[in-house]
Amino acid sequence: MEIKKGIGVSSGVVVCQALLLDEGEIRIGRRSIHPSEAETERKRLETAITAGGDEIRELRDSTTRNLGRETGAIFDFHLGLLKDPQLFETFILGIQRDHYTAEYAVHRALRDYGKVFLDHPDAFFRERVKDIYDIERRLLQKLLGRERIRLSVAEGPVVIVAHDLTPSQTASLSRTQVRGIAIEAGGRTSHTAIIANSLGIPAVVGLENIAHEVATDDLLVVNGYSGVVIINPDEATIHEHKGYERRQIKYQNLLNSMRDLSARTKDGVDITLHGNIEFPHEVDNALSMGAVGIGLYRTEFLFLAGEREPTEKDHYAAYAEVIRRMEGRPVVIRTLDLGADKYSPFQDQPPEANPFLGCRSIRLCLGNLRMFKTQLRAILRASVLGNASIMFPMISTPLELRQAKMVLKDTMEELDEENIPYSRHLRVGMMVEVPATALVPQPYVRECDFLSIGTNDLIQYTLAVDRGNQRVASLYSAAHPAVIKLIKNVVWSARGGNKTVSLCGEMGGDPDFTILLIGLGLRNLSITPRNIPAIKKVIRGIDTREVQRTVRRVMSFENAQQITNFLREETRKFLPDIFAEAMSGRD
Ligand code: PEP
Ligand code: MG
């Protein structure tokens, strides 16, 4: 039995067999063939390519059925590679000219091809190397007659173990088969972690070397509360964690029974709980968890999961679906937040030394008006179908906000000229996720209808900690007094200016911060839907007058750990501590 400590990013406990995605490469020796064998090798190769293609198409189709077209499309790169005539030519040259076996020809060609991607200055292309290796393994296993373990047909439930998963890969995992995730990379609010949480899969990230220490079929305990993963646990540990699993199901049922209750404090203050989504099909789950609106629709996933740059029609279809499904309830559509850790294959971007501080998000949109306006037109057109608002991400200066609003106004005028209707009452807001805007929010309060605090980025920029880097993850804390002061500043300014302010970062979905956030004056939270019942439970237990005492205490502390400990204690008064043991070890 071995215990590994990482960061719990999606709650829940699971005891289950591992499936290693970064399985060791199959070593293919260089063996020559006689020229007379070339035709046989070519046929073997063609059969392998056909079988590999069928397998990928099957995977794409089942992913599309389960998780939507955008997610299924991530396999199109694999299919494109298999169909690439140039690559096929290289394989054939290996067989006919160099007298390689089909296996070695595939191995050689794809390794060389991979190197080109690996050396590419653009992180997006470097990332694609994983897909190339995946194709290599798939073809080799076909050639060698060994079945590759496929997620779509994996027998029984598994815990995925890997070095890293992209947000799109995580989104393509089947919830029924993938019971847990244990990966080496990532931080608390990396986008992979956020997706795992939306899918409700217990996940631990930042596990050093786990992909080397675990073999497929090892038994694992994944504790998404404490961030602990136990490899090949002993009987007593299995028993203990199976107990957590059972209690968790009971607890979830208890929380789910609160779906229809109001999020009202003991003294009668209503708190609005909205859901965060990345894909239109998540709306039903958000509603069933009790969301009364969508407070953050991360539209960039339309780009991240698609096989081509979305057209206005694609944008429109996605927004119309969300707005229609919400039947008049509010939907906040955030404009594209691409860049940094969310690269799209369609961005022709020069490499940047510090992409999180570079041309990402609204900066990227203002530099690419064609792309930006395409999205704005679609949002505006869909706005007549219900209650939509628009939100600009990562605004860092008032000028940037004005420019974004100007582009929106231009787009409205274009639609007017074309006699295309849109909602003239569309509310326009922005995310406060840069310390500069949080420190001096007044100009934005004046010029926006609403603000939404994006703590995921606000924390990384305030504390100078990359949100996706496991090596500095221990420094990333929502409880840092500087972060809390910034939130307080934004809330007070917005309320002073009579504007709605909400918070849509992961901090809002952590029950340990609910008392503090309500105490700071927030009345609107947008969170991962599965966290809504727990947050509601805390809200229903508190009295907004009494929580002022909690806020004063928090404001008197000077370090994050004291604040974390204090808030955890306070929260346990309202949420049952059935997970206290499961949580032990959490930092
Ligand atoms: C945030 O930064 O807090 C946020 C909600 O947006 P994202 O996580 O998509 O950056
Ligand atoms: Mg953000």
Coordinates of C-alpha atoms and ligand atoms in Angstrom, one line a residue:
M1 CA 0.0 0.0 0.0
E2 CA 1.3 3.4 -0.9
I3 CA -0.2 6.8 0.0
K4 CA 0.2 9.7 -2.3
K5 CA -0.8 13.3 -1.6
G6 CA -2.0 15.7 -4.2
I7 CA -4.8 18.3 -4.4
G8 CA -8.4 17.2 -4.2
V9 CA -10.2 19.2 -6.9
S10 CA -13.5 17.4 -7.2
S11 CA -15.1 15.9 -4.1
G12 CA -16.0 12.3 -3.5
V13 CA -14.4 9.1 -2.5
V14 CA -14.0 6.1 -4.8
V15 CA -12.3 2.7 -4.5
C16 CA -11.7 1.3 -8.0
Q17 CA -9.3 -0.3 -10.4
A18 CA -6.9 1.9 -12.3
L19 CA -6.7 2.4 -16.0
L20 CA -3.4 4.0 -17.0
L21 CA -3.7 6.2 -20.0
D22 CA 0.0 6.9 -20.4
E23 CA 0.7 3.2 -20.8
G24 CA 4.4 2.5 -21.4
E25 CA 5.3 2.8 -25.1
I26 CA 5.5 -0.5 -26.9
R27 CA 9.1 -1.1 -27.8
I28 CA 9.4 -2.0 -31.4
G29 CA 12.7 -3.4 -32.5
R30 CA 14.1 -2.5 -35.9
R31 CA 13.8 -5.7 -38.0
S32 CA 14.2 -5.8 -41.8
I33 CA 12.0 -7.7 -44.2
H34 CA 12.8 -9.3 -47.5
P35 CA 11.5 -7.1 -50.4
S36 CA 9.1 -9.9 -51.3
E37 CA 7.4 -9.4 -48.0
A38 CA 6.6 -5.7 -48.7
E39 CA 3.2 -6.4 -50.1
T40 CA 2.1 -8.4 -47.1
E41 CA 3.4 -5.7 -44.7
R42 CA 1.5 -3.1 -46.7
K43 CA -1.7 -5.1 -46.4
R44 CA -1.2 -5.6 -42.7
L45 CA -0.7 -1.8 -42.4
E46 CA -3.9 -1.0 -44.3
T47 CA -5.9 -3.4 -42.2
A48 CA -4.5 -1.9 -39.0
I49 CA -5.4 1.6 -40.3
T50 CA -8.9 0.6 -41.2
A51 CA -9.4 -1.1 -37.8
G52 CA -7.9 1.8 -35.9
G53 CA -10.1 4.3 -37.8
D54 CA -13.2 2.2 -37.1
E55 CA -12.3 2.2 -33.4
I56 CA -11.8 5.9 -33.3
R57 CA -15.0 6.6 -35.1
E58 CA -16.9 4.4 -32.7
L59 CA -15.3 6.3 -29.8
R60 CA -16.1 9.7 -31.4
D61 CA -19.7 8.6 -32.0
S62 CA -20.3 7.3 -28.5
T63 CA -18.7 10.4 -27.1
T64 CA -20.9 12.6 -29.3
R65 CA -24.0 10.7 -28.1
N66 CA -23.1 10.9 -24.4
L67 CA -21.5 14.4 -24.3
G68 CA -22.4 16.2 -27.4
R69 CA -21.0 16.9 -30.8
E70 CA -18.4 19.4 -29.7
T71 CA -16.8 16.9 -27.4
G72 CA -16.9 14.0 -29.8
A73 CA -15.1 16.2 -32.3
I74 CA -11.9 16.0 -30.4
F75 CA -11.3 12.7 -32.1
D76 CA -11.3 14.3 -35.5
F77 CA -7.7 15.1 -35.2
H78 CA -6.9 11.4 -34.8
L79 CA -9.0 10.5 -37.8
G80 CA -7.5 13.2 -39.9
L81 CA -4.0 11.8 -39.1
L82 CA -5.0 8.3 -40.1
K83 CA -6.3 9.6 -43.4
D84 CA -3.3 11.8 -44.1
P85 CA -2.0 10.6 -47.5
Q86 CA 1.5 12.1 -46.8
L87 CA 1.8 10.2 -43.6
F88 CA 0.6 7.0 -45.3
E89 CA 3.3 7.6 -48.0
T90 CA 5.9 7.8 -45.3
F91 CA 4.8 4.5 -43.8
I92 CA 4.9 2.9 -47.3
L93 CA 8.4 4.3 -48.0
G94 CA 9.5 2.8 -44.7
I95 CA 8.3 -0.6 -45.9
Q96 CA 9.2 -0.6 -49.6
R97 CA 12.4 1.5 -49.6
D98 CA 13.8 0.9 -46.2
H99 CA 12.5 -2.7 -45.8
Y100 CA 11.0 -2.0 -42.3
T101 CA 8.3 -4.1 -40.8
A102 CA 4.9 -2.4 -40.8
E103 CA 5.3 -1.9 -37.0
Y104 CA 8.7 -0.3 -37.3
A105 CA 7.6 1.9 -40.3
V106 CA 4.7 3.2 -38.2
H107 CA 6.8 3.7 -35.1
R108 CA 9.6 5.5 -37.0
A109 CA 7.3 7.8 -39.0
L110 CA 5.1 8.8 -36.1
R111 CA 8.0 9.4 -33.8
D112 CA 9.6 11.7 -36.4
Y113 CA 6.3 13.4 -37.0
G114 CA 5.8 13.8 -33.2
K115 CA 9.2 15.4 -32.9
V116 CA 8.2 18.2 -35.2
F117 CA 5.2 19.0 -33.0
L118 CA 7.3 18.6 -29.8
D119 CA 9.7 21.3 -31.0
H120 CA 7.0 23.7 -32.0
P121 CA 7.1 27.0 -30.2
D122 CA 3.3 27.0 -29.9
A123 CA 2.0 25.1 -26.8
F124 CA -1.1 24.0 -28.7
F125 CA 1.0 22.1 -31.2
R126 CA 3.2 20.6 -28.5
E127 CA 0.1 19.3 -26.8
R128 CA -0.9 17.5 -30.0
V129 CA 2.0 15.2 -29.6
K130 CA 0.0 13.1 -27.1
D131 CA -2.6 12.5 -29.9
I132 CA 0.2 11.3 -32.2
Y133 CA 1.5 8.9 -29.7
D134 CA -2.0 7.7 -29.1
I135 CA -2.4 6.9 -32.8
E136 CA 1.0 5.1 -32.7
R137 CA 0.0 2.9 -29.8
R138 CA -3.4 2.2 -31.4
L139 CA -1.8 1.1 -34.7
L140 CA 0.9 -0.9 -33.0
Q141 CA -1.7 -2.8 -31.0
K142 CA -3.7 -3.5 -34.1
L143 CA -0.6 -4.8 -35.9
L144 CA 0.5 -6.8 -32.9
G145 CA -2.9 -8.2 -32.5
R146 CA -3.4 -6.8 -29.1
E147 CA -6.5 -4.9 -28.3
R148 CA -6.0 -1.5 -26.9
I149 CA -8.0 -0.8 -23.8
R150 CA -10.7 1.5 -25.0
L151 CA -12.5 3.8 -22.5
S152 CA -15.8 3.4 -24.3
V153 CA -15.7 -0.3 -23.9
A154 CA -13.6 -0.6 -20.7
E155 CA -15.2 -3.3 -18.7
G156 CA -16.5 -2.0 -15.5
P157 CA -15.7 1.3 -13.8
V158 CA -12.1 2.7 -13.7
V159 CA -10.0 5.4 -12.2
I160 CA -8.1 7.2 -14.9
V161 CA -4.4 7.7 -14.1
A162 CA -2.4 9.9 -16.4
H163 CA 0.3 12.5 -16.5
D164 CA -2.2 15.1 -17.7
L165 CA -5.6 15.4 -19.4
T166 CA -6.7 18.4 -21.5
P167 CA -10.1 20.0 -20.5
S168 CA -11.6 18.5 -23.7
Q169 CA -10.2 15.0 -22.9
T170 CA -11.7 15.2 -19.4
A171 CA -15.0 16.3 -20.9
S172 CA -15.1 13.2 -23.1
L173 CA -14.8 10.8 -20.2
S174 CA -17.9 8.7 -19.6
R175 CA -19.3 9.3 -16.1
T176 CA -20.5 5.8 -15.8
Q177 CA -17.2 4.2 -16.5
V178 CA -14.8 6.8 -15.2
R179 CA -15.3 6.9 -11.4
G180 CA -12.2 8.8 -10.5
I181 CA -9.3 10.8 -11.9
A182 CA -5.7 10.9 -10.6
I183 CA -3.3 12.9 -12.5
E184 CA 0.2 14.4 -12.1
A185 CA -0.4 17.9 -13.5
G186 CA -2.8 20.6 -12.6
G187 CA -3.9 22.9 -9.8
R188 CA -7.1 23.5 -7.9
T189 CA -8.8 25.7 -10.5
S190 CA -7.1 24.3 -13.7
H191 CA -9.7 23.9 -16.4
T192 CA -9.3 20.1 -16.3
A193 CA -10.2 20.3 -12.6
I194 CA -13.2 22.4 -13.3
I195 CA -14.5 20.0 -15.9
A196 CA -14.0 17.0 -13.6
N197 CA -16.1 18.8 -11.0
S198 CA -18.9 19.6 -13.5
L199 CA -18.9 15.9 -14.4
G200 CA -19.1 14.9 -10.7
I201 CA -16.1 12.7 -11.0
P202 CA -13.9 12.6 -7.8
A203 CA -10.5 13.9 -8.8
V204 CA -7.0 14.5 -7.4
V205 CA -4.4 16.4 -9.3
G206 CA -0.8 17.3 -8.6
L207 CA 0.2 13.7 -7.8
E208 CA 3.9 13.5 -8.4
N209 CA 4.9 10.5 -10.6
I210 CA 1.6 8.7 -10.2
A211 CA 1.6 7.6 -13.9
H212 CA 4.9 5.8 -13.3
E213 CA 3.9 4.2 -10.0
V214 CA 0.5 2.8 -11.0
A215 CA -0.2 0.0 -13.4
T216 CA -3.5 -0.7 -15.1
D217 CA -5.7 -2.8 -12.8
D218 CA -4.0 -1.7 -9.5
L219 CA -6.7 -1.0 -6.9
L220 CA -6.8 2.7 -6.0
V221 CA -8.6 4.8 -3.4
V222 CA -9.2 8.3 -4.7
N223 CA -10.2 10.8 -2.0
G224 CA -11.3 14.0 -3.7
Y225 CA -11.8 15.6 -0.3
S226 CA -8.4 15.2 1.2
G227 CA -6.4 14.9 -2.1
V228 CA -5.1 11.5 -1.1
V229 CA -4.7 8.6 -3.5
I230 CA -3.8 5.2 -2.0
I231 CA -2.3 2.6 -4.3
N232 CA -3.2 -1.0 -3.5
P233 CA -4.8 -0.3 -0.2
D234 CA -5.0 -3.0 2.5
E235 CA -8.3 -4.5 3.6
A236 CA -8.9 -2.1 6.5
T237 CA -8.3 0.9 4.2
I238 CA -10.6 -0.5 1.6
H239 CA -13.3 -1.1 4.2
E240 CA -12.9 2.4 5.6
H241 CA -13.2 4.1 2.2
K242 CA -16.0 1.9 1.0
G243 CA -17.8 3.3 4.1
Y244 CA -17.1 6.9 2.9
E245 CA -18.5 5.9 -0.5
R246 CA -21.7 4.7 1.0
R247 CA -22.1 7.7 3.3
Q248 CA -21.4 10.0 0.4
I249 CA -24.3 8.5 -1.7
K250 CA -26.6 8.9 1.3
Y251 CA -25.5 12.4 1.9
Q252 CA -25.9 13.3 -1.8
N253 CA -29.4 12.0 -1.7
L254 CA -30.1 14.1 1.4
L255 CA -28.7 17.2 -0.3
N256 CA -30.6 16.4 -3.5
S257 CA -33.8 16.5 -1.6
M258 CA -33.1 20.2 -1.0
R259 CA -33.2 21.0 -4.7
D260 CA -36.6 22.7 -4.5
L261 CA -36.1 24.5 -1.3
S262 CA -35.2 28.2 -1.5
A263 CA -31.7 29.5 -0.8
R264 CA -32.9 31.7 1.9
T265 CA -31.1 32.5 5.1
K266 CA -32.7 32.1 8.5
D267 CA -33.4 35.9 8.6
G268 CA -35.1 35.8 5.3
V269 CA -32.4 37.0 2.9
D270 CA -32.6 35.4 -0.5
I271 CA -29.4 34.3 -2.2
T272 CA -29.4 33.7 -5.9
L273 CA -27.6 30.5 -6.9
H274 CA -26.7 30.1 -10.5
G275 CA -24.8 27.4 -12.3
N276 CA -21.6 27.5 -14.3
I277 CA -21.6 25.5 -17.6
E278 CA -19.2 24.8 -20.5
F279 CA -21.6 22.9 -22.8
P280 CA -25.3 23.4 -23.6
H281 CA -26.2 19.9 -22.6
E282 CA -25.2 20.7 -19.0
V283 CA -28.2 22.9 -18.6
D284 CA -30.5 20.1 -17.5
N285 CA -28.1 19.0 -14.8
A286 CA -27.8 22.6 -13.6
L287 CA -31.6 22.9 -13.3
S288 CA -31.9 19.6 -11.6
M289 CA -29.3 20.7 -9.0
G290 CA -31.5 23.7 -8.3
A291 CA -29.8 26.4 -10.3
V292 CA -32.2 29.3 -11.0
G293 CA -30.1 30.7 -13.8
I294 CA -26.8 30.2 -15.6
G295 CA -24.3 32.7 -14.2
L296 CA -21.4 31.7 -16.4
Y297 CA -21.5 30.0 -19.7
R298 CA -17.9 29.4 -20.8
T299 CA -18.4 29.7 -24.5
E300 CA -14.8 29.1 -25.5
F301 CA -15.4 25.3 -25.2
L302 CA -17.2 25.7 -28.5
F303 CA -13.7 26.3 -30.0
L304 CA -11.8 23.9 -27.8
A305 CA -13.9 20.9 -28.6
G306 CA -14.7 21.6 -32.3
E307 CA -13.1 20.4 -35.4
R308 CA -13.2 23.8 -37.1
E309 CA -13.6 27.4 -36.1
P310 CA -17.3 27.8 -35.1
T311 CA -19.4 29.7 -37.6
E312 CA -22.1 32.2 -36.6
K313 CA -24.5 29.4 -37.1
D314 CA -22.6 27.1 -34.7
H315 CA -22.5 29.9 -32.1
Y316 CA -26.1 30.6 -32.5
A317 CA -27.2 27.0 -32.2
A318 CA -25.3 26.6 -28.9
Y319 CA -26.6 29.9 -27.3
A320 CA -30.1 29.3 -28.6
E321 CA -30.1 25.8 -27.0
V322 CA -29.0 27.1 -23.6
I323 CA -31.4 30.1 -23.6
R324 CA -34.3 27.9 -24.7
R325 CA -33.6 25.2 -22.2
M326 CA -33.5 27.8 -19.5
E327 CA -37.1 28.9 -20.3
G328 CA -36.8 32.6 -19.4
R329 CA -34.4 32.1 -16.5
P330 CA -31.3 34.3 -16.7
V331 CA -28.3 33.2 -18.8
V332 CA -25.0 35.0 -18.6
I333 CA -23.0 34.3 -21.8
R334 CA -19.4 35.0 -21.4
T335 CA -17.6 36.0 -24.5
L336 CA -14.6 34.0 -25.6
D337 CA -11.9 33.5 -23.0
L338 CA -9.4 31.8 -25.2
G339 CA -5.7 31.7 -24.6
A340 CA -3.4 30.9 -21.6
D341 CA -4.4 27.3 -20.8
K342 CA -7.3 27.3 -23.3
Y343 CA -5.7 27.1 -26.7
S344 CA -7.8 26.7 -29.8
P345 CA -6.4 25.1 -32.9
F346 CA -7.9 28.0 -34.9
Q347 CA -5.9 30.7 -33.3
D348 CA -3.0 31.7 -35.3
Q349 CA -1.1 33.1 -32.4
P350 CA 2.6 33.8 -32.2
P351 CA 4.1 32.1 -29.1
E352 CA 4.3 34.1 -25.9
A353 CA 6.6 33.8 -23.0
N354 CA 3.8 34.4 -20.4
P355 CA 0.5 33.5 -22.0
F356 CA -1.5 34.1 -18.9
L357 CA -0.2 37.7 -19.0
G358 CA -0.4 37.9 -22.7
C359 CA -2.9 38.2 -25.5
R360 CA -5.6 36.1 -24.0
S361 CA -9.3 36.5 -23.5
I362 CA -10.8 40.0 -24.3
R363 CA -7.4 41.1 -25.6
L364 CA -7.5 38.3 -28.1
C365 CA -11.0 39.2 -29.2
L366 CA -10.3 42.9 -29.6
G367 CA -7.3 41.9 -31.8
N368 CA -9.5 39.7 -33.9
L369 CA -12.7 41.6 -34.6
R370 CA -14.0 39.2 -37.2
M371 CA -14.0 36.3 -34.7
F372 CA -15.4 38.6 -31.9
K373 CA -18.2 40.0 -34.0
T374 CA -19.2 36.6 -35.2
Q375 CA -19.8 35.6 -31.6
L376 CA -21.5 38.8 -30.7
R377 CA -23.9 38.6 -33.6
A378 CA -24.9 35.1 -32.5
I379 CA -25.4 36.1 -28.9
L380 CA -27.5 39.1 -29.9
R381 CA -29.6 37.0 -32.3
A382 CA -30.2 34.3 -29.6
S383 CA -31.0 37.0 -27.0
V384 CA -34.6 37.3 -28.3
L385 CA -35.3 33.7 -27.2
G386 CA -35.1 34.4 -23.5
N387 CA -33.3 36.2 -20.7
A388 CA -29.7 36.6 -21.8
S389 CA -26.9 38.8 -20.6
I390 CA -23.4 39.3 -22.0
M391 CA -20.2 39.3 -20.0
F392 CA -16.7 40.3 -21.1
P393 CA -13.8 38.4 -19.4
M394 CA -10.5 39.6 -18.1
I395 CA -11.1 43.4 -18.5
S396 CA -8.1 45.2 -17.1
T397 CA -8.6 48.8 -18.1
P398 CA -11.7 51.0 -18.6
L399 CA -10.6 51.6 -22.2
E400 CA -10.8 47.9 -22.9
L401 CA -14.3 47.7 -21.6
R402 CA -15.3 50.7 -23.7
Q403 CA -13.8 49.1 -26.8
A404 CA -15.6 45.9 -26.1
K405 CA -18.9 47.8 -25.7
M406 CA -18.2 49.7 -28.8
V407 CA -17.8 46.5 -30.8
L408 CA -21.0 45.3 -29.3
K409 CA -22.8 48.5 -30.3
D410 CA -21.4 48.3 -33.9
T411 CA -22.7 44.7 -34.1
M412 CA -26.1 45.9 -32.9
E413 CA -26.1 48.5 -35.6
E414 CA -25.2 46.0 -38.2
L415 CA -28.1 43.8 -37.1
D416 CA -30.4 46.8 -37.2
E417 CA -29.4 47.5 -40.8
E418 CA -30.2 43.9 -41.6
N419 CA -33.5 44.1 -39.8
I420 CA -32.4 41.2 -37.6
P421 CA -34.0 41.4 -34.1
Y422 CA -32.2 41.2 -30.8
S423 CA -33.0 42.0 -27.3
R424 CA -32.6 45.7 -26.7
H425 CA -32.6 45.1 -22.9
L426 CA -29.6 42.8 -23.0
R427 CA -27.6 43.5 -19.9
V428 CA -23.8 44.0 -20.3
G429 CA -21.4 43.0 -17.6
M430 CA -17.8 42.0 -17.0
M431 CA -15.7 39.8 -15.0
V432 CA -13.5 41.2 -12.3
E433 CA -10.6 38.9 -12.3
V434 CA -7.6 41.2 -12.5
P435 CA -6.4 42.8 -9.2
A436 CA -6.2 46.2 -11.0
T437 CA -10.0 46.2 -11.6
A438 CA -10.7 44.8 -8.2
L439 CA -8.7 47.6 -6.5
V440 CA -10.3 50.4 -8.5
P441 CA -13.7 49.0 -9.6
Q442 CA -15.6 52.3 -9.7
P443 CA -15.3 53.0 -13.5
Y444 CA -16.6 49.5 -14.3
V445 CA -19.4 49.9 -11.8
R446 CA -20.5 53.0 -13.7
E447 CA -20.2 51.5 -17.1
C448 CA -21.6 48.0 -16.6
D449 CA -25.0 46.6 -15.6
F450 CA -23.3 43.9 -13.5
L451 CA -20.0 42.6 -12.3
S452 CA -19.0 39.0 -11.7
I453 CA -15.9 38.2 -9.6
G454 CA -13.7 35.5 -11.2
T455 CA -11.8 34.3 -8.2
N456 CA -9.9 31.6 -10.2
D457 CA -7.9 34.2 -12.1
L458 CA -8.1 36.8 -9.4
I459 CA -6.3 34.5 -7.0
Q460 CA -3.6 33.6 -9.6
Y461 CA -2.9 37.2 -10.5
T462 CA -3.0 38.5 -6.9
L463 CA -0.8 35.8 -5.5
A464 CA 1.4 35.4 -8.6
V465 CA 0.6 31.7 -8.7
D466 CA -0.1 29.9 -11.9
R467 CA -3.5 28.3 -11.3
G468 CA -2.6 25.1 -13.3
N469 CA 0.9 24.5 -12.0
Q470 CA 1.0 21.7 -9.4
R471 CA 4.4 22.9 -8.2
V472 CA 3.1 26.1 -6.8
A473 CA -0.4 24.8 -6.0
S474 CA 0.2 25.0 -2.2
L475 CA 0.6 28.8 -2.6
Y476 CA -2.8 29.1 -4.4
S477 CA -5.4 30.0 -1.8
A478 CA -8.8 31.7 -1.9
A479 CA -8.4 32.3 1.9
H480 CA -5.4 34.7 1.4
P481 CA -6.3 38.0 3.2
A482 CA -5.4 40.0 0.1
V483 CA -7.9 38.1 -2.0
I484 CA -10.6 38.6 0.6
K485 CA -9.9 42.3 0.7
L486 CA -10.2 42.6 -3.0
I487 CA -13.5 40.7 -3.1
K488 CA -14.8 43.0 -0.3
N489 CA -13.7 46.1 -2.3
V490 CA -15.6 45.0 -5.4
V491 CA -18.8 44.0 -3.5
W492 CA -18.9 47.3 -1.6
S493 CA -18.3 49.4 -4.7
A494 CA -20.9 47.5 -6.8
R495 CA -23.5 47.8 -4.0
G496 CA -22.6 51.5 -3.5
G497 CA -23.3 52.0 -7.3
N498 CA -26.5 49.9 -7.1
K499 CA -25.2 47.3 -9.5
T500 CA -25.6 43.5 -9.2
V501 CA -22.4 41.8 -8.3
S502 CA -21.9 38.0 -8.3
L503 CA -19.0 35.6 -7.8
C504 CA -18.4 32.9 -10.3
G505 CA -15.0 31.4 -9.4
E506 CA -14.6 28.0 -7.8
M507 CA -14.4 29.7 -4.4
G508 CA -18.2 30.2 -4.6
G509 CA -18.8 26.5 -4.7
D510 CA -16.7 25.7 -1.7
P511 CA -19.0 25.5 1.3
D512 CA -16.2 26.6 3.6
F513 CA -16.4 30.1 2.1
T514 CA -20.2 30.5 2.0
I515 CA -20.5 32.2 5.4
L516 CA -17.7 34.6 4.5
L517 CA -19.0 35.5 1.1
I518 CA -22.5 36.2 2.4
G519 CA -21.1 38.2 5.2
L520 CA -19.1 40.3 2.7
G521 CA -22.4 41.2 1.1
L522 CA -22.6 38.8 -1.9
R523 CA -26.2 37.8 -2.7
N524 CA -25.5 36.1 -6.0
L525 CA -23.2 33.1 -6.6
S526 CA -22.6 31.2 -9.8
I527 CA -21.1 27.8 -9.1
T528 CA -20.5 24.3 -10.4
P529 CA -24.0 22.9 -10.3
R530 CA -23.2 19.8 -8.2
N531 CA -22.1 22.1 -5.4
I532 CA -25.4 24.0 -5.3
P533 CA -27.2 21.7 -2.7
A534 CA -24.3 21.9 -0.2
I535 CA -24.0 25.7 -0.5
K536 CA -27.8 26.0 -0.1
K537 CA -27.6 23.9 3.1
V538 CA -25.1 26.4 4.6
I539 CA -27.1 29.4 3.4
R540 CA -30.3 28.0 5.1
G541 CA -28.4 27.7 8.4
I542 CA -27.0 31.2 8.7
D543 CA -28.3 34.6 9.8
T544 CA -26.8 37.5 7.8
R545 CA -26.6 39.6 11.0
E546 CA -24.7 37.0 12.9
V547 CA -22.2 36.3 10.1
Q548 CA -20.8 39.8 10.5
R549 CA -18.9 38.5 13.5
T550 CA -17.4 35.8 11.3
V551 CA -16.3 38.5 8.8
R552 CA -14.7 40.6 11.5
R553 CA -12.8 37.6 12.8
V554 CA -11.6 36.7 9.3
M555 CA -10.5 40.2 8.6
S556 CA -8.4 40.2 11.8
F557 CA -6.3 37.2 10.6
E558 CA -3.1 37.8 8.6
N559 CA -2.6 34.5 7.0
A560 CA -4.5 32.1 4.8
Q561 CA -4.1 29.0 7.0
Q562 CA -5.7 30.7 10.0
I563 CA -8.6 31.8 7.9
T564 CA -9.0 28.4 6.3
N565 CA -9.1 26.7 9.7
F566 CA -11.5 29.2 11.2
L567 CA -13.9 29.1 8.3
R568 CA -13.9 25.3 8.3
E569 CA -14.8 25.2 12.0
E570 CA -17.6 27.7 11.4
T571 CA -19.0 25.8 8.4
R572 CA -19.1 22.5 10.3
K573 CA -21.9 24.1 12.4
F574 CA -24.2 24.0 9.3
L575 CA -22.9 21.1 7.3
P576 CA -22.8 17.7 8.9
D577 CA -19.3 16.6 9.5
I578 CA -19.7 13.1 8.0
F579 CA -16.8 13.9 5.8
A580 CA -14.5 15.1 8.6
E581 CA -12.5 11.9 8.5
A582 CA -12.5 11.8 4.7
M583 CA -11.3 15.3 4.7
S584 CA -8.5 14.9 7.2
G585 CA -5.2 15.5 5.5
R586 CA -6.6 18.3 3.4
D587 CA -4.5 21.4 3.6
Ligands
PEP1 C1 -12.5 32.8 -13.0 O1 -11.4 33.1 -13.5 O2 -12.8 32.8 -11.8 C2 -13.6 32.2 -13.9 C3 -14.7 32.0 -13.4 O3 -13.3 32.0 -15.2 P1 -12.4 30.8 -15.7 O4 -12.2 29.8 -14.6 O5 -13.0 30.3 -16.9 O6 -11.1 31.5 -16.0
MG2 MG -11.1 33.6 -15.5

